[in-house]
PDB file of C-alpha atoms in Angstrom:
ATOM      1  CA  UNK C  45     -43.920  -6.074 -59.993  1.00 53.00           C
ATOM      2  CA  UNK C  46     -45.093  -2.672 -58.735  1.00 52.00           C
ATOM      3  CA  UNK C  47     -45.186  -3.988 -55.158  1.00 55.00           C
ATOM      4  CA  UNK C  48     -41.652  -5.349 -55.445  1.00 56.00           C
ATOM      5  CA  UNK C  49     -40.451  -1.996 -56.771  1.00 57.00           C
ATOM      6  CA  UNK C  50     -42.069  -0.232 -53.807  1.00 55.00           C
ATOM      7  CA  UNK C  51     -40.504  -2.636 -51.328  1.00 57.00           C
ATOM      8  CA  UNK C  52     -37.090  -2.190 -52.938  1.00 60.00           C
ATOM      9  CA  UNK C  53     -37.456   1.602 -52.786  1.00 59.00           C
ATOM     10  CA  UNK C  54     -38.282   1.590 -49.075  1.00 58.00           C
ATOM     11  CA  UNK C  55     -35.533  -0.923 -48.339  1.00 62.00           C
ATOM     12  CA  UNK C  56     -32.964   1.366 -49.987  1.00 61.00           C
ATOM     13  CA  UNK C  57     -34.383   4.389 -48.156  1.00 57.00           C
ATOM     14  CA  UNK C  58     -34.253   2.491 -44.867  1.00 59.00           C
ATOM     15  CA  UNK C  59     -30.588   1.649 -45.432  1.00 57.00           C
ATOM     16  CA  UNK C  60     -29.773   5.263 -46.299  1.00 58.00           C
ATOM     17  CA  UNK C  61     -31.500   6.589 -43.181  1.00 58.00           C
ATOM     18  CA  UNK C  62     -30.044   4.082 -40.739  1.00 61.00           C
ATOM     19  CA  UNK C  63     -26.669   3.275 -42.280  1.00 59.00           C
ATOM     20  CA  UNK C  64     -24.947   6.154 -40.494  1.00 59.00           C
ATOM     21  CA  UNK C  65     -26.618   5.199 -37.203  1.00 64.00           C
ATOM     22  CA  UNK C  66     -25.475   1.591 -37.626  1.00 69.00           C
ATOM     23  CA  UNK C  67     -21.864   2.688 -38.183  1.00 73.00           C
ATOM     24  CA  UNK C  68     -22.040   4.887 -35.070  1.00 71.00           C
ATOM     25  CA  UNK C  69     -23.446   2.050 -32.978  1.00 69.00           C
ATOM     26  CA  UNK C  70     -20.743  -0.348 -34.157  1.00 69.00           C
ATOM     27  CA  UNK C  71     -18.027   2.187 -33.327  1.00 78.00           C
ATOM     28  CA  UNK C  72     -19.488   2.700 -29.824  1.00 73.00           C
ATOM     29  CA  UNK C  73     -19.676  -1.071 -29.327  1.00 73.00           C
ATOM     30  CA  UNK C  74     -16.007  -1.453 -30.149  1.00 78.00           C
ATOM     31  CA  UNK C  75     -15.067   1.308 -27.710  1.00 78.00           C
ATOM     32  CA  UNK C  76     -17.193  -0.030 -24.819  1.00 76.00           C
ATOM     33  CA  UNK C  77     -15.855  -3.512 -25.491  1.00 77.00           C
ATOM     34  CA  UNK C  78     -12.293  -2.187 -25.336  1.00 76.00           C
ATOM     35  CA  UNK C  79     -12.803  -0.526 -21.938  1.00 81.00           C
ATOM     36  CA  UNK C  80     -14.801  -3.455 -20.527  1.00 77.00           C
ATOM     37  CA  UNK C  81     -18.202  -1.718 -20.140  1.00 76.00           C
ATOM     38  CA  UNK C  82     -20.305  -3.570 -22.681  1.00 80.00           C
ATOM     39  CA  UNK C  83     -23.194  -3.762 -20.170  1.00 82.00           C
ATOM     40  CA  UNK C  84     -23.459   0.024 -20.226  1.00 78.00           C
ATOM     41  CA  UNK C  85     -23.693  -0.087 -24.015  1.00 79.00           C
ATOM     42  CA  UNK C  86     -26.336  -2.827 -24.055  1.00 82.00           C
ATOM     43  CA  UNK C  87     -28.403  -1.029 -21.393  1.00 82.00           C
ATOM     44  CA  UNK C  88     -28.440   2.239 -23.341  1.00 82.00           C
ATOM     45  CA  UNK C  89     -29.153   0.400 -26.594  1.00 83.00           C
ATOM     46  CA  UNK C  90     -32.058  -1.472 -24.984  1.00 85.00           C
ATOM     47  CA  UNK C  91     -33.693   1.749 -23.814  1.00 85.00           C
ATOM     48  CA  UNK C  92     -33.109   3.342 -27.217  1.00 85.00           C
ATOM     49  CA  UNK C  93     -34.821   0.434 -28.957  1.00 87.00           C
ATOM     50  CA  UNK C  94     -37.733   0.456 -26.502  1.00 88.00           C
ATOM     51  CA  UNK C  95     -38.295   4.168 -27.017  1.00 89.00           C
ATOM     52  CA  UNK C  96     -37.927   3.897 -30.786  1.00 88.00           C
ATOM     53  CA  UNK C  97     -40.427   1.036 -31.039  1.00 90.00           C
ATOM     54  CA  UNK C  98     -43.008   2.589 -28.709  1.00 92.00           C
ATOM     55  CA  UNK C  99     -42.839   6.123 -30.056  1.00 91.00           C
ATOM     56  CA  UNK C 100     -42.490   5.056 -33.693  1.00 91.00           C
ATOM     57  CA  UNK C 101     -45.435   2.684 -33.317  1.00 92.00           C
ATOM     58  CA  UNK C 102     -47.642   5.281 -31.621  1.00 94.00           C
ATOM     59  CA  UNK C 103     -46.735   7.887 -34.235  1.00 94.00           C
ATOM     60  CA  UNK C 104     -47.636   5.456 -37.018  1.00 94.00           C
ATOM     61  CA  UNK C 105     -50.994   4.588 -35.440  1.00 94.00           C
ATOM     62  CA  UNK C 106     -51.816   8.232 -34.790  1.00 94.00           C
ATOM     63  CA  UNK C 107     -51.119   9.345 -38.354  1.00 94.00           C
ATOM     64  CA  UNK C 108     -52.429   6.277 -40.167  1.00 94.00           C
ATOM     65  CA  UNK C 109     -55.788   5.833 -38.463  1.00 95.00           C
ATOM     66  CA  UNK C 110     -56.679   9.532 -38.371  1.00 95.00           C
ATOM     67  CA  UNK C 111     -56.002   9.963 -42.087  1.00 93.00           C
ATOM     68  CA  UNK C 112     -57.708   6.646 -42.814  1.00 92.00           C
ATOM     69  CA  UNK C 113     -60.801   7.856 -40.980  1.00 91.00           C
ATOM     70  CA  UNK C 114     -60.735  11.198 -42.802  1.00 90.00           C
ATOM     71  CA  UNK C 115     -60.419   9.423 -46.160  1.00 88.00           C
ATOM     72  CA  UNK C 116     -63.738   7.683 -45.501  1.00 83.00           C
ATOM     73  CA  UNK C 117     -65.579  10.997 -45.226  1.00 63.00           C
ATOM     74  CA  UNK C 118     -68.738  11.278 -47.362  1.00 60.00           C
ATOM     75  CA  UNK C 119     -68.110  13.399 -50.447  1.00 49.00           C
ATOM     76  CA  UNK C 120     -70.307  16.486 -50.819  1.00 44.00           C
ATOM     77  CA  UNK C 121     -72.856  15.249 -48.302  1.00 51.00           C
ATOM     78  CA  UNK C 122     -73.841  18.716 -47.086  1.00 48.00           C
ATOM     79  CA  UNK C 123     -73.177  21.127 -49.948  1.00 48.00           C
ATOM     80  CA  UNK C 124     -72.441  21.257 -53.632  1.00 48.00           C
ATOM     81  CA  UNK C 125     -68.868  20.591 -54.691  1.00 50.00           C
ATOM     82  CA  UNK C 126     -68.985  23.230 -57.420  1.00 52.00           C
ATOM     83  CA  UNK C 127     -69.464  25.912 -54.760  1.00 59.00           C
ATOM     84  CA  UNK C 128     -66.040  25.164 -53.299  1.00 61.00           C
ATOM     85  CA  UNK C 129     -63.794  28.215 -53.694  1.00 55.00           C
ATOM     86  CA  UNK C 130     -60.662  26.057 -53.530  1.00 67.00           C
ATOM     87  CA  UNK C 131     -59.931  24.106 -56.697  1.00 71.00           C
ATOM     88  CA  UNK C 132     -58.969  20.551 -55.834  1.00 70.00           C
ATOM     89  CA  UNK C 133     -58.718  17.291 -57.776  1.00 73.00           C
ATOM     90  CA  UNK C 134     -61.659  14.941 -57.666  1.00 75.00           C
ATOM     91  CA  UNK C 135     -61.740  12.580 -54.638  1.00 75.00           C
ATOM     92  CA  UNK C 136     -62.199   9.686 -57.067  1.00 77.00           C
ATOM     93  CA  UNK C 137     -58.807  10.507 -58.570  1.00 81.00           C
ATOM     94  CA  UNK C 138     -57.042  11.022 -55.247  1.00 81.00           C
ATOM     95  CA  UNK C 139     -58.470   8.033 -53.378  1.00 82.00           C
ATOM     96  CA  UNK C 140     -56.566   5.202 -55.153  1.00 84.00           C
ATOM     97  CA  UNK C 141     -53.271   7.047 -54.737  1.00 84.00           C
ATOM     98  CA  UNK C 142     -53.880   7.819 -51.070  1.00 85.00           C
ATOM     99  CA  UNK C 143     -54.987   4.270 -50.273  1.00 84.00           C
ATOM    100  CA  UNK C 144     -51.824   2.945 -51.915  1.00 86.00           C
ATOM    101  CA  UNK C 145     -49.383   5.378 -50.294  1.00 86.00           C
ATOM    102  CA  UNK C 146     -50.887   5.946 -46.842  1.00 89.00           C
ATOM    103  CA  UNK C 147     -49.430   2.864 -45.171  1.00 89.00           C
ATOM    104  CA  UNK C 148     -45.853   3.149 -46.508  1.00 86.00           C
ATOM    105  CA  UNK C 149     -45.732   6.922 -45.924  1.00 88.00           C
ATOM    106  CA  UNK C 150     -46.974   6.491 -42.346  1.00 90.00           C
ATOM    107  CA  UNK C 151     -44.293   3.826 -41.835  1.00 88.00           C
ATOM    108  CA  UNK C 152     -41.674   6.162 -43.281  1.00 85.00           C
ATOM    109  CA  UNK C 153     -42.697   9.013 -40.966  1.00 87.00           C
ATOM    110  CA  UNK C 154     -42.575   6.623 -38.013  1.00 89.00           C
ATOM    111  CA  UNK C 155     -39.054   5.576 -39.018  1.00 83.00           C
ATOM    112  CA  UNK C 156     -37.977   9.216 -38.924  1.00 84.00           C
ATOM    113  CA  UNK C 157     -39.702   9.786 -35.577  1.00 87.00           C
ATOM    114  CA  UNK C 158     -38.195   6.710 -33.905  1.00 85.00           C
ATOM    115  CA  UNK C 159     -34.519   7.871 -33.836  1.00 83.00           C
ATOM    116  CA  UNK C 160     -35.582  11.249 -32.446  1.00 85.00           C
ATOM    117  CA  UNK C 161     -37.305   9.483 -29.577  1.00 86.00           C
ATOM    118  CA  UNK C 162     -34.354   7.143 -29.024  1.00 85.00           C
ATOM    119  CA  UNK C 163     -32.077  10.142 -28.475  1.00 85.00           C
ATOM    120  CA  UNK C 164     -33.975  10.880 -25.234  1.00 88.00           C
ATOM    121  CA  UNK C 165     -33.239   7.507 -23.652  1.00 87.00           C
ATOM    122  CA  UNK C 166     -31.397   9.152 -20.744  1.00 88.00           C
ATOM    123  CA  UNK C 167     -34.523  11.103 -19.783  1.00 90.00           C
ATOM    124  CA  UNK C 168     -36.510   7.864 -19.622  1.00 87.00           C
ATOM    125  CA  UNK C 169     -33.817   6.166 -17.579  1.00 88.00           C
ATOM    126  CA  UNK C 170     -33.667   9.049 -15.114  1.00 90.00           C
ATOM    127  CA  UNK C 171     -37.471   9.141 -14.840  1.00 92.00           C
ATOM    128  CA  UNK C 172     -37.684   5.416 -14.063  1.00 89.00           C
ATOM    129  CA  UNK C 173     -34.927   5.660 -11.453  1.00 89.00           C
ATOM    130  CA  UNK C 174     -35.889   8.933  -9.777  1.00 90.00           C
ATOM    131  CA  UNK C 175     -35.044   9.358  -6.089  1.00 91.00           C
ATOM    132  CA  UNK C 176     -35.821  12.227  -3.699  1.00 91.00           C
ATOM    133  CA  UNK C 177     -33.074  14.649  -2.710  1.00 91.00           C
ATOM    134  CA  UNK C 178     -34.686  15.530   0.600  1.00 89.00           C
ATOM    135  CA  UNK C 179     -34.515  19.240  -0.306  1.00 91.00           C
ATOM    136  CA  UNK C 180     -37.442  21.320  -1.551  1.00 90.00           C
ATOM    137  CA  UNK C 181     -37.413  24.365  -3.797  1.00 88.00           C
ATOM    138  CA  UNK C 182     -38.640  27.555  -2.076  1.00 87.00           C
ATOM    139  CA  UNK C 183     -41.256  28.494  -4.716  1.00 87.00           C
ATOM    140  CA  UNK C 184     -43.303  25.345  -5.314  1.00 90.00           C
ATOM    141  CA  UNK C 185     -42.207  23.129  -2.451  1.00 89.00           C
ATOM    142  CA  UNK C 186     -41.198  20.360  -4.839  1.00 91.00           C
ATOM    143  CA  UNK C 187     -38.357  18.012  -4.072  1.00 93.00           C
ATOM    144  CA  UNK C 188     -35.261  18.844  -6.128  1.00 93.00           C
ATOM    145  CA  UNK C 189     -35.345  15.306  -7.501  1.00 92.00           C
ATOM    146  CA  UNK C 190     -38.450  16.271  -9.493  1.00 93.00           C
ATOM    147  CA  UNK C 191     -36.443  18.811 -11.499  1.00 93.00           C
ATOM    148  CA  UNK C 192     -33.536  16.427 -12.063  1.00 92.00           C
ATOM    149  CA  UNK C 193     -35.377  13.193 -12.834  1.00 94.00           C
ATOM    150  CA  UNK C 194     -39.012  13.854 -13.783  1.00 93.00           C
ATOM    151  CA  UNK C 195     -39.360  17.329 -15.318  1.00 94.00           C
ATOM    152  CA  UNK C 196     -36.995  16.665 -18.288  1.00 93.00           C
ATOM    153  CA  UNK C 197     -38.900  13.502 -19.253  1.00 93.00           C
ATOM    154  CA  UNK C 198     -42.293  15.202 -18.886  1.00 95.00           C
ATOM    155  CA  UNK C 199     -41.085  18.094 -21.053  1.00 95.00           C
ATOM    156  CA  UNK C 200     -39.905  15.691 -23.765  1.00 93.00           C
ATOM    157  CA  UNK C 201     -43.261  13.890 -23.622  1.00 94.00           C
ATOM    158  CA  UNK C 202     -45.164  17.164 -23.907  1.00 96.00           C
ATOM    159  CA  UNK C 203     -43.100  18.323 -26.896  1.00 94.00           C
ATOM    160  CA  UNK C 204     -43.610  14.993 -28.669  1.00 94.00           C
ATOM    161  CA  UNK C 205     -47.361  14.958 -28.048  1.00 94.00           C
ATOM    162  CA  UNK C 206     -47.713  18.571 -29.229  1.00 95.00           C
ATOM    163  CA  UNK C 207     -45.759  17.974 -32.430  1.00 94.00           C
ATOM    164  CA  UNK C 208     -47.381  14.629 -33.236  1.00 94.00           C
ATOM    165  CA  UNK C 209     -50.923  15.814 -32.626  1.00 95.00           C
ATOM    166  CA  UNK C 210     -50.327  19.081 -34.479  1.00 94.00           C
ATOM    167  CA  UNK C 211     -48.960  17.249 -37.515  1.00 94.00           C
ATOM    168  CA  UNK C 212     -51.810  14.748 -37.363  1.00 95.00           C
ATOM    169  CA  UNK C 213     -54.387  17.535 -37.238  1.00 95.00           C
ATOM    170  CA  UNK C 214     -52.908  19.267 -40.294  1.00 94.00           C
ATOM    171  CA  UNK C 215     -52.733  16.022 -42.273  1.00 93.00           C
ATOM    172  CA  UNK C 216     -56.273  15.069 -41.245  1.00 94.00           C
ATOM    173  CA  UNK C 217     -57.684  18.498 -42.076  1.00 92.00           C
ATOM    174  CA  UNK C 218     -56.014  18.409 -45.492  1.00 91.00           C
ATOM    175  CA  UNK C 219     -57.446  14.943 -46.140  1.00 91.00           C
ATOM    176  CA  UNK C 220     -60.942  16.162 -45.272  1.00 90.00           C
ATOM    177  CA  UNK C 221     -60.383  19.113 -47.599  1.00 86.00           C
ATOM    178  CA  UNK C 222     -59.421  16.827 -50.484  1.00 87.00           C
ATOM    179  CA  UNK C 223     -62.364  14.496 -49.812  1.00 86.00           C
ATOM    180  CA  UNK C 224     -64.773  17.455 -49.515  1.00 83.00           C
ATOM    181  CA  UNK C 225     -65.462  16.863 -45.834  1.00 84.00           C
ATOM    182  CA  UNK C 226     -64.337  20.480 -45.437  1.00 82.00           C
ATOM    183  CA  UNK C 227     -65.257  23.100 -48.021  1.00 80.00           C
ATOM    184  CA  UNK C 228     -64.873  26.846 -48.224  1.00 75.00           C
ATOM    185  CA  UNK C 229     -67.514  28.655 -50.247  1.00 72.00           C
ATOM    186  CA  UNK C 230     -68.799  32.194 -50.622  1.00 71.00           C
ATOM    187  CA  UNK C 231     -71.225  31.408 -47.804  1.00 72.00           C
ATOM    188  CA  UNK C 232     -68.384  30.507 -45.437  1.00 73.00           C
ATOM    189  CA  UNK C 233     -66.650  27.403 -44.108  1.00 81.00           C
ATOM    190  CA  UNK C 234     -68.666  24.184 -44.065  1.00 83.00           C
ATOM    191  CA  UNK C 235     -67.849  20.865 -42.404  1.00 85.00           C
ATOM    192  CA  UNK C 236     -69.662  17.563 -42.565  1.00 86.00           C
ATOM    193  CA  UNK C 237     -70.714  16.132 -39.217  1.00 87.00           C
ATOM    194  CA  UNK C 238     -67.954  13.536 -39.320  1.00 88.00           C
ATOM    195  CA  UNK C 239     -65.253  16.088 -40.135  1.00 90.00           C
ATOM    196  CA  UNK C 240     -66.530  18.465 -37.476  1.00 91.00           C
ATOM    197  CA  UNK C 241     -66.535  15.826 -34.744  1.00 92.00           C
ATOM    198  CA  UNK C 242     -63.130  14.477 -35.740  1.00 93.00           C
ATOM    199  CA  UNK C 243     -61.289  17.784 -36.169  1.00 94.00           C
ATOM    200  CA  UNK C 244     -62.798  19.509 -33.133  1.00 94.00           C
ATOM    201  CA  UNK C 245     -61.962  16.475 -30.999  1.00 94.00           C
ATOM    202  CA  UNK C 246     -58.335  16.659 -32.138  1.00 95.00           C
ATOM    203  CA  UNK C 247     -58.243  20.363 -31.287  1.00 95.00           C
ATOM    204  CA  UNK C 248     -59.725  19.667 -27.859  1.00 95.00           C
ATOM    205  CA  UNK C 249     -57.155  16.959 -27.115  1.00 96.00           C
ATOM    206  CA  UNK C 250     -54.383  19.298 -28.263  1.00 96.00           C
ATOM    207  CA  UNK C 251     -55.657  21.975 -25.875  1.00 96.00           C
ATOM    208  CA  UNK C 252     -55.673  19.514 -22.971  1.00 96.00           C
ATOM    209  CA  UNK C 253     -52.036  18.731 -23.764  1.00 96.00           C
ATOM    210  CA  UNK C 254     -51.336  22.469 -24.060  1.00 96.00           C
ATOM    211  CA  UNK C 255     -52.787  22.951 -20.588  1.00 96.00           C
ATOM    212  CA  UNK C 256     -50.247  20.451 -19.290  1.00 95.00           C
ATOM    213  CA  UNK C 257     -47.539  22.373 -21.148  1.00 95.00           C
ATOM    214  CA  UNK C 258     -48.445  25.602 -19.376  1.00 95.00           C
ATOM    215  CA  UNK C 259     -48.347  23.713 -16.078  1.00 95.00           C
ATOM    216  CA  UNK C 260     -44.839  22.450 -16.846  1.00 95.00           C
ATOM    217  CA  UNK C 261     -43.785  25.966 -17.866  1.00 93.00           C
ATOM    218  CA  UNK C 262     -44.435  27.173 -14.333  1.00 93.00           C
ATOM    219  CA  UNK C 263     -41.610  24.954 -13.081  1.00 93.00           C
ATOM    220  CA  UNK C 264     -39.340  26.183 -15.866  1.00 91.00           C
ATOM    221  CA  UNK C 265     -39.487  29.651 -14.263  1.00 89.00           C
ATOM    222  CA  UNK C 266     -36.906  28.417 -11.764  1.00 89.00           C
ATOM    223  CA  UNK C 267     -34.447  28.277 -14.686  1.00 85.00           C
ATOM    224  CA  UNK C 268     -35.246  31.820 -15.818  1.00 80.00           C
ATOM    225  CA  UNK C 269     -32.344  34.043 -16.848  1.00 75.00           C
ATOM    226  CA  UNK C 270     -34.383  37.215 -17.304  1.00 74.00           C
ATOM    227  CA  UNK C 271     -33.606  38.686 -13.880  1.00 66.00           C
ATOM    228  CA  UNK C 272     -30.443  40.069 -12.328  1.00 66.00           C
ATOM    229  CA  UNK C 273     -29.558  36.549 -11.140  1.00 71.00           C
ATOM    230  CA  UNK C 274     -30.274  33.076 -12.498  1.00 77.00           C
ATOM    231  CA  UNK C 275     -33.632  31.768 -11.296  1.00 74.00           C
ATOM    232  CA  UNK C 276     -37.181  33.028 -10.901  1.00 77.00           C
ATOM    233  CA  UNK C 277     -37.217  36.830 -10.837  1.00 80.00           C
ATOM    234  CA  UNK C 278     -39.791  39.088  -9.166  1.00 77.00           C
ATOM    235  CA  UNK C 279     -41.622  39.452 -12.502  1.00 82.00           C
ATOM    236  CA  UNK C 280     -41.596  35.677 -12.997  1.00 81.00           C
ATOM    237  CA  UNK C 281     -43.122  35.021  -9.573  1.00 84.00           C
ATOM    238  CA  UNK C 282     -45.731  37.785  -9.502  1.00 86.00           C
ATOM    239  CA  UNK C 283     -46.539  38.185 -13.209  1.00 85.00           C
ATOM    240  CA  UNK C 284     -45.605  35.181 -15.361  1.00 89.00           C
ATOM    241  CA  UNK C 285     -46.508  32.511 -12.794  1.00 91.00           C
ATOM    242  CA  UNK C 286     -50.131  33.685 -12.345  1.00 92.00           C
ATOM    243  CA  UNK C 287     -50.502  34.107 -16.121  1.00 93.00           C
ATOM    244  CA  UNK C 288     -49.265  30.571 -16.770  1.00 94.00           C
ATOM    245  CA  UNK C 289     -51.703  29.189 -14.215  1.00 94.00           C
ATOM    246  CA  UNK C 290     -54.548  31.155 -15.797  1.00 94.00           C
ATOM    247  CA  UNK C 291     -53.502  29.899 -19.248  1.00 95.00           C
ATOM    248  CA  UNK C 292     -53.508  26.306 -18.002  1.00 95.00           C
ATOM    249  CA  UNK C 293     -57.109  26.693 -16.821  1.00 96.00           C
ATOM    250  CA  UNK C 294     -58.110  28.599 -19.976  1.00 96.00           C
ATOM    251  CA  UNK C 295     -56.698  25.829 -22.182  1.00 96.00           C
ATOM    252  CA  UNK C 296     -58.866  23.276 -20.360  1.00 96.00           C
ATOM    253  CA  UNK C 297     -61.889  25.568 -20.685  1.00 96.00           C
ATOM    254  CA  UNK C 298     -61.185  26.005 -24.410  1.00 95.00           C
ATOM    255  CA  UNK C 299     -60.971  22.210 -24.769  1.00 96.00           C
ATOM    256  CA  UNK C 300     -64.370  21.917 -23.126  1.00 95.00           C
ATOM    257  CA  UNK C 301     -65.786  24.520 -25.525  1.00 94.00           C
ATOM    258  CA  UNK C 302     -64.374  22.542 -28.463  1.00 94.00           C
ATOM    259  CA  UNK C 303     -66.226  19.430 -27.327  1.00 92.00           C
ATOM    260  CA  UNK C 304     -69.355  21.534 -26.797  1.00 93.00           C
ATOM    261  CA  UNK C 305     -69.069  22.937 -30.333  1.00 92.00           C
ATOM    262  CA  UNK C 306     -69.341  19.419 -31.739  1.00 90.00           C
ATOM    263  CA  UNK C 307     -73.006  19.423 -30.685  1.00 90.00           C
ATOM    264  CA  UNK C 308     -73.696  23.051 -31.603  1.00 90.00           C
ATOM    265  CA  UNK C 309     -73.969  24.707 -35.032  1.00 87.00           C
ATOM    266  CA  UNK C 310     -71.387  27.211 -36.204  1.00 85.00           C
ATOM    267  CA  UNK C 311     -68.018  27.996 -34.655  1.00 89.00           C
ATOM    268  CA  UNK C 312     -68.900  30.428 -31.864  1.00 91.00           C
ATOM    269  CA  UNK C 313     -67.774  28.325 -28.899  1.00 92.00           C
ATOM    270  CA  UNK C 314     -64.485  27.145 -30.363  1.00 92.00           C
ATOM    271  CA  UNK C 315     -63.572  30.640 -31.582  1.00 92.00           C
ATOM    272  CA  UNK C 316     -64.373  32.127 -28.171  1.00 94.00           C
ATOM    273  CA  UNK C 317     -62.194  29.571 -26.377  1.00 93.00           C
ATOM    274  CA  UNK C 318     -59.254  29.867 -28.752  1.00 93.00           C
ATOM    275  CA  UNK C 319     -59.550  33.649 -28.926  1.00 93.00           C
ATOM    276  CA  UNK C 320     -59.446  34.056 -25.150  1.00 93.00           C
ATOM    277  CA  UNK C 321     -56.481  31.702 -24.879  1.00 93.00           C
ATOM    278  CA  UNK C 322     -54.489  33.447 -27.605  1.00 93.00           C
ATOM    279  CA  UNK C 323     -55.327  36.903 -26.211  1.00 93.00           C
ATOM    280  CA  UNK C 324     -54.150  36.059 -22.704  1.00 92.00           C
ATOM    281  CA  UNK C 325     -51.065  34.229 -24.010  1.00 90.00           C
ATOM    282  CA  UNK C 326     -49.939  37.071 -26.257  1.00 90.00           C
ATOM    283  CA  UNK C 327     -50.944  39.857 -23.883  1.00 84.00           C
ATOM    284  CA  UNK C 328     -49.823  38.235 -20.645  1.00 78.00           C
ATOM    285  CA  UNK C 329     -46.551  36.508 -21.484  1.00 73.00           C
ATOM    286  CA  UNK C 330     -45.267  39.326 -23.672  1.00 57.00           C
ATOM    287  CA  UNK C 331     -45.261  41.799 -20.797  1.00 54.00           C
TER     288      UNK C 331
END
């Protein structure tokens, strides 16, 4: 009976979320049918569905399996639970609820993520059908087709990866906190070996993605509006461009330090990498 109630709840929620989208799709279908361009409608709908299924599925897997792994963390394996400065409910009380809700909540989050991805179907279509313009930009020597067809899709991909991995890290860290894989005591912050490896690996992967983001930001300088005219200004070329390239390398170095910290005690390496990256980002790009 409880399972049927849960299924009914999610079915109603699914209808509420997608009812408006279904009405919009039906209205568009009628219009395209009226003007005789139904193939255009079916092509766009196909790409929307492909993006929604792929991105929604990846988002579900990312959230579900990371939290599932964190929920299997050993409780109090390294230090006493009563030393924890943060008052939390017992893992034995939380575990049945989390095990019951994890799958449907991950599905629900994926259902919200899927329409957002589907809205970028044009970027995917342009990326898959990119052609050279035969004209290069004067700063990077890239064909103009890269900025029209490829850069928008790569930017969307970077934003999605950053958001998804950031949300996954927060959810995973909170799960470890509840299951006592992470504890904060008067002696400092303590992590079990499993939590340390898992969380630091997520941070390292995020930093690798961030490095790619800085690399993409260099091309965005061509769209700068900070100068007297639209485009890369003198400050963009001789100040921001070198800083972005340095930040891209620093992010990779910080990722390497995160992986190194997995095999070293304490937090010295990861703090040094993140500190240097934040210092250069704040100090360099704010000039």
